[in-house]
mmCIF file of C-alpha atoms in Angstrom:
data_model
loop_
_atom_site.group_PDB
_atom_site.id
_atom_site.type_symbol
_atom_site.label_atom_id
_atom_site.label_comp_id
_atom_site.label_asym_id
_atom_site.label_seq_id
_atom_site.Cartn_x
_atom_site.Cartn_y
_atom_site.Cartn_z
ATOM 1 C CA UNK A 1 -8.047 5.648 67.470
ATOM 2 C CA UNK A 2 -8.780 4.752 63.394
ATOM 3 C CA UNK A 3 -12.180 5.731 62.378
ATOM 4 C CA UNK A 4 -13.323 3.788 59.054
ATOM 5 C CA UNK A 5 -16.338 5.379 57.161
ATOM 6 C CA UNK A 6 -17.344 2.951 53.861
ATOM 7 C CA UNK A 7 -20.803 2.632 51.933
ATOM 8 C CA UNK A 8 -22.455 0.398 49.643
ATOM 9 C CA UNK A 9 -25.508 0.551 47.755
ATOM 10 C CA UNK A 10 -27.448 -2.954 47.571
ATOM 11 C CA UNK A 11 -30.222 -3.771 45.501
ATOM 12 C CA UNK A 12 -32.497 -5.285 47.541
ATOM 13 C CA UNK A 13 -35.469 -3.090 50.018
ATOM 14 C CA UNK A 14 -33.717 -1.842 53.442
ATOM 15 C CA UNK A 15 -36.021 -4.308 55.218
ATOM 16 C CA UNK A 16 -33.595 -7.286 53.494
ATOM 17 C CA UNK A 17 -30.890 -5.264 53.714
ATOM 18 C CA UNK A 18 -31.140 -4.570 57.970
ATOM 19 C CA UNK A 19 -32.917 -7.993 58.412
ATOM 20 C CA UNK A 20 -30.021 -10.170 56.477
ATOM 21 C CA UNK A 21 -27.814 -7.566 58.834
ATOM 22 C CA UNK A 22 -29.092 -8.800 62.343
ATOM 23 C CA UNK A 23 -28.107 -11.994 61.463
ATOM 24 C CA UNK A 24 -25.078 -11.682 62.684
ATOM 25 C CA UNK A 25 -23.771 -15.578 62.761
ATOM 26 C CA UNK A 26 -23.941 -15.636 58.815
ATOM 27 C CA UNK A 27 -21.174 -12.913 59.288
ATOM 28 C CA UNK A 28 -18.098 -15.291 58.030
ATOM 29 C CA UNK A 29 -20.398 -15.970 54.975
ATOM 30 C CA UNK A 30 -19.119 -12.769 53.897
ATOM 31 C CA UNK A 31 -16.403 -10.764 55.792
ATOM 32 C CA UNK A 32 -12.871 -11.807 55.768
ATOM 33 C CA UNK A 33 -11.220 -12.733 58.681
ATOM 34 C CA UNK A 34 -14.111 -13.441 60.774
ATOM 35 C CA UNK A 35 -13.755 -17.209 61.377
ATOM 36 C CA UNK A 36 -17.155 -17.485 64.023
ATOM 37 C CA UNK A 37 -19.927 -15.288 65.558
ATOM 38 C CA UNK A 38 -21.960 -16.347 68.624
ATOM 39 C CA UNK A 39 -25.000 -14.502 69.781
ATOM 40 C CA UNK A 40 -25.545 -15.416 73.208
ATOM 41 C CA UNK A 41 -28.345 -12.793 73.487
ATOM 42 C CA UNK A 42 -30.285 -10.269 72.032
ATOM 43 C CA UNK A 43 -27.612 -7.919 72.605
ATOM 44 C CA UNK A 44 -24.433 -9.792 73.200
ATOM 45 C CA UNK A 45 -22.130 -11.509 70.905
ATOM 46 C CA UNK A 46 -18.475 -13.545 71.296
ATOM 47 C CA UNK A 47 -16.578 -13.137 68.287
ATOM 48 C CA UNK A 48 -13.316 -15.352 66.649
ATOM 49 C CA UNK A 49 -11.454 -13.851 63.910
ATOM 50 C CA UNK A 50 -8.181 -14.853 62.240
ATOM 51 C CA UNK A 51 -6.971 -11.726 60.177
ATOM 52 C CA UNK A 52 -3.319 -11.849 58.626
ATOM 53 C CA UNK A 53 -2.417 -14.497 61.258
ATOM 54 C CA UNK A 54 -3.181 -12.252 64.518
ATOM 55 C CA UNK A 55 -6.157 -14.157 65.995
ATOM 56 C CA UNK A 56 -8.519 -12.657 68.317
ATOM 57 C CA UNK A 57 -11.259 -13.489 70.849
ATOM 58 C CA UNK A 58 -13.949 -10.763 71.772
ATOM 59 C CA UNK A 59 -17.698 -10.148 73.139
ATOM 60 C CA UNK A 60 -19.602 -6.999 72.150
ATOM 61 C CA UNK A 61 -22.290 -5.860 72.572
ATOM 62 C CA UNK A 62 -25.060 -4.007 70.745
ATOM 63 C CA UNK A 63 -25.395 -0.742 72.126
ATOM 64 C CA UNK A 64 -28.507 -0.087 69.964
ATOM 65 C CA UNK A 65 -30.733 -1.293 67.301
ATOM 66 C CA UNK A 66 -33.841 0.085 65.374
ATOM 67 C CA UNK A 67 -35.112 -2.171 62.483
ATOM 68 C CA UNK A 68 -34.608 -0.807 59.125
ATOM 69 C CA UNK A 69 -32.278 2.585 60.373
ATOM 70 C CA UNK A 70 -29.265 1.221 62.376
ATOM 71 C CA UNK A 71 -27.372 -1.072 64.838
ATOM 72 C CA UNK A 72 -24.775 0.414 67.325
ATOM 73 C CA UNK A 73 -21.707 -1.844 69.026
ATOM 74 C CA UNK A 74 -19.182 -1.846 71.179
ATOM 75 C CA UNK A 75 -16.505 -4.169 72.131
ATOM 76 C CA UNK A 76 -16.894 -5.266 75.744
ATOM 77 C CA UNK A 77 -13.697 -7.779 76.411
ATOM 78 C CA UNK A 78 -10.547 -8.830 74.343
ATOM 79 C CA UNK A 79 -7.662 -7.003 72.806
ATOM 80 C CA UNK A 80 -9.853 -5.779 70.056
ATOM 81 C CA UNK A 81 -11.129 -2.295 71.632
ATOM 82 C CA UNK A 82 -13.960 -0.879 68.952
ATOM 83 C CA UNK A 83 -17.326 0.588 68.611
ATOM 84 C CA UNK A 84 -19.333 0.838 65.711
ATOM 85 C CA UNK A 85 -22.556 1.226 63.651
ATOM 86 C CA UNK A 86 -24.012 0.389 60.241
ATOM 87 C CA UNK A 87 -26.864 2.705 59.127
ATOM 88 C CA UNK A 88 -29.454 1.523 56.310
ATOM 89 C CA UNK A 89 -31.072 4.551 54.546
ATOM 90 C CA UNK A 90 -34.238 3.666 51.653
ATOM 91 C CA UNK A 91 -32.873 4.924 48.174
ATOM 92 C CA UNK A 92 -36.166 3.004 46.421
ATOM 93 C CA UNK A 93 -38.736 0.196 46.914
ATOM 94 C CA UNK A 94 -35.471 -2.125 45.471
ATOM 95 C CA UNK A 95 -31.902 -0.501 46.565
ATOM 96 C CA UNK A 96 -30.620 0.881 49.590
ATOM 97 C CA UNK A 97 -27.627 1.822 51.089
ATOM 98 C CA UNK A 98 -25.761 0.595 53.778
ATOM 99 C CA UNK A 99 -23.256 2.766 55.514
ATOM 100 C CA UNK A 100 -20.524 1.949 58.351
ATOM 101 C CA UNK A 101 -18.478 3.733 60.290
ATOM 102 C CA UNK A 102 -16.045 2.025 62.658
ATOM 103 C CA UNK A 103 -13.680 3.528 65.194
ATOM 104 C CA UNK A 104 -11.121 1.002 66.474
ATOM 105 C CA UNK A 105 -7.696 1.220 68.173
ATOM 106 C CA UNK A 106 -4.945 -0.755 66.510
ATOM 107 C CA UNK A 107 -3.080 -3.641 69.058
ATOM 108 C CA UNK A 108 0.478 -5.260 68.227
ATOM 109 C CA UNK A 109 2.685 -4.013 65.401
ATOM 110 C CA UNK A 110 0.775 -6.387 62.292
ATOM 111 C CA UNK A 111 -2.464 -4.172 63.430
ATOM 112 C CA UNK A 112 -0.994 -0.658 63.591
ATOM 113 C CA UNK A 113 0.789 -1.747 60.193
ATOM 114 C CA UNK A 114 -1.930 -2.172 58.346
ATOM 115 C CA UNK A 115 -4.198 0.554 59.942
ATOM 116 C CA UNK A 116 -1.243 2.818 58.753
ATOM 117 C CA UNK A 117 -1.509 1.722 55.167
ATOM 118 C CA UNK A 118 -5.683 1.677 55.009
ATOM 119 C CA UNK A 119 -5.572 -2.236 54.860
ATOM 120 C CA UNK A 120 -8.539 -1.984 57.529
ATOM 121 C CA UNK A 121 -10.619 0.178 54.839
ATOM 122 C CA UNK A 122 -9.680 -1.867 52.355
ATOM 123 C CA UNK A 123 -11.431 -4.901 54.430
ATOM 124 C CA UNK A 124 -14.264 -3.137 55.276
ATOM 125 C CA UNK A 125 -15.194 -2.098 51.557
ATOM 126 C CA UNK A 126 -14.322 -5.526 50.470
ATOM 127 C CA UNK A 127 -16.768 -7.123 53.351
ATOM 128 C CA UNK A 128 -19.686 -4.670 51.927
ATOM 129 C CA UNK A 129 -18.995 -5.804 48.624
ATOM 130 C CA UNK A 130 -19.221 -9.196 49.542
ATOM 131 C CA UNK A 131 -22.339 -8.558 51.300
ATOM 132 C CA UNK A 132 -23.776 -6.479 48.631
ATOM 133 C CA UNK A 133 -23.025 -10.369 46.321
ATOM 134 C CA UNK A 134 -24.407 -12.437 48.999
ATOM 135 C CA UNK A 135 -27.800 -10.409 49.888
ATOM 136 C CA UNK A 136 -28.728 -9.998 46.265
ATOM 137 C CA UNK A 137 -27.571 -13.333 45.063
ATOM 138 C CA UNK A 138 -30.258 -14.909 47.454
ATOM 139 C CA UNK A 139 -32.887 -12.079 47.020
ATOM 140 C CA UNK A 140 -33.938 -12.394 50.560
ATOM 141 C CA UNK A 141 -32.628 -12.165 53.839
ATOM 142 C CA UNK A 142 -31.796 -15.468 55.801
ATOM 143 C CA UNK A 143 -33.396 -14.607 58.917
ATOM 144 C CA UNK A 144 -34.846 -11.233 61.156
ATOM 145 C CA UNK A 145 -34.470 -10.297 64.496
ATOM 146 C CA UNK A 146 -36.330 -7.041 64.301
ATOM 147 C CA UNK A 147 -36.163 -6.034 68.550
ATOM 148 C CA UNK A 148 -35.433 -2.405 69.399
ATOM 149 C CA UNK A 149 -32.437 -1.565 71.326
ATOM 150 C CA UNK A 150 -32.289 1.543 72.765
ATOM 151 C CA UNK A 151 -29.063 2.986 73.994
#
């Protein structure tokens, strides 16, 4: 198992920062790799990514959410076994920072390559800084889903 820790502060309030969060099919907008996100519910979601060729198909599900702190996951089907969760702490009225920490296991040799080399931190730190560009390039979020999901 790989555990991935990465932060980023963002210069918006938490509230944009969580809300712009939950919207998870804007995802692609600004991580790499992730080609389509489906939500099918409130807590379920089918996933299609394409990174360095290996493509993947897999639901998760959020294993809990509370607006403006955190939202939990866990993969629930596919090759791609992970679990994860993105915390959102208040630094000001203005800036905020959002912190992740995923644990995933590595699958086929192009996977355990590049966990072996920090490629998958590399991702994740470019994906928050792509984030951090696309929430405070639009100033507000695109959308809120602000239910509670308790674990």
């Amino acid at each position: 198992m790989t555990q991935i820790q990465q932060s980023i502060d963002v210069d918006v309030p938490v509230s944009t920062a969580y809300n712009q969060w939950t919207q998870f099919e804007s995802f692609p907008e600004f991580m790499s790799g992730v080609e389509s996100i489906t939500q099918l519910d409130d807590t379920r979601l089918h996933w299609v990514t394409d990174i360095a060729g290996v493509e993947r198909e897999f639901d998760a599900e959020i294993t809990e959410q509370h607006p403006d702190e955190r939202v939990a996951w866990a993969s629930t089907s596919g090759e791609a076994k992970h679990a994860g969760v993105v915390t959102f702490h208040k630094l000001d009225e203005d800036k905020s920072r959002v912190m992740v920490q995923i644990d995933w296991e590595p699958s086929g040799i192009v996977e355990k390559v590049g966990s072996a080399v920090n490629l998958d931190e590399h991702r994740v730190k470019g994906d928050l800084e792509r984030f951090k560009t696309f929430i405070e390039s639009r100033g507000h979020e695109s959308g809120a889903w602000r239910g509670d999901v308790q674990a």
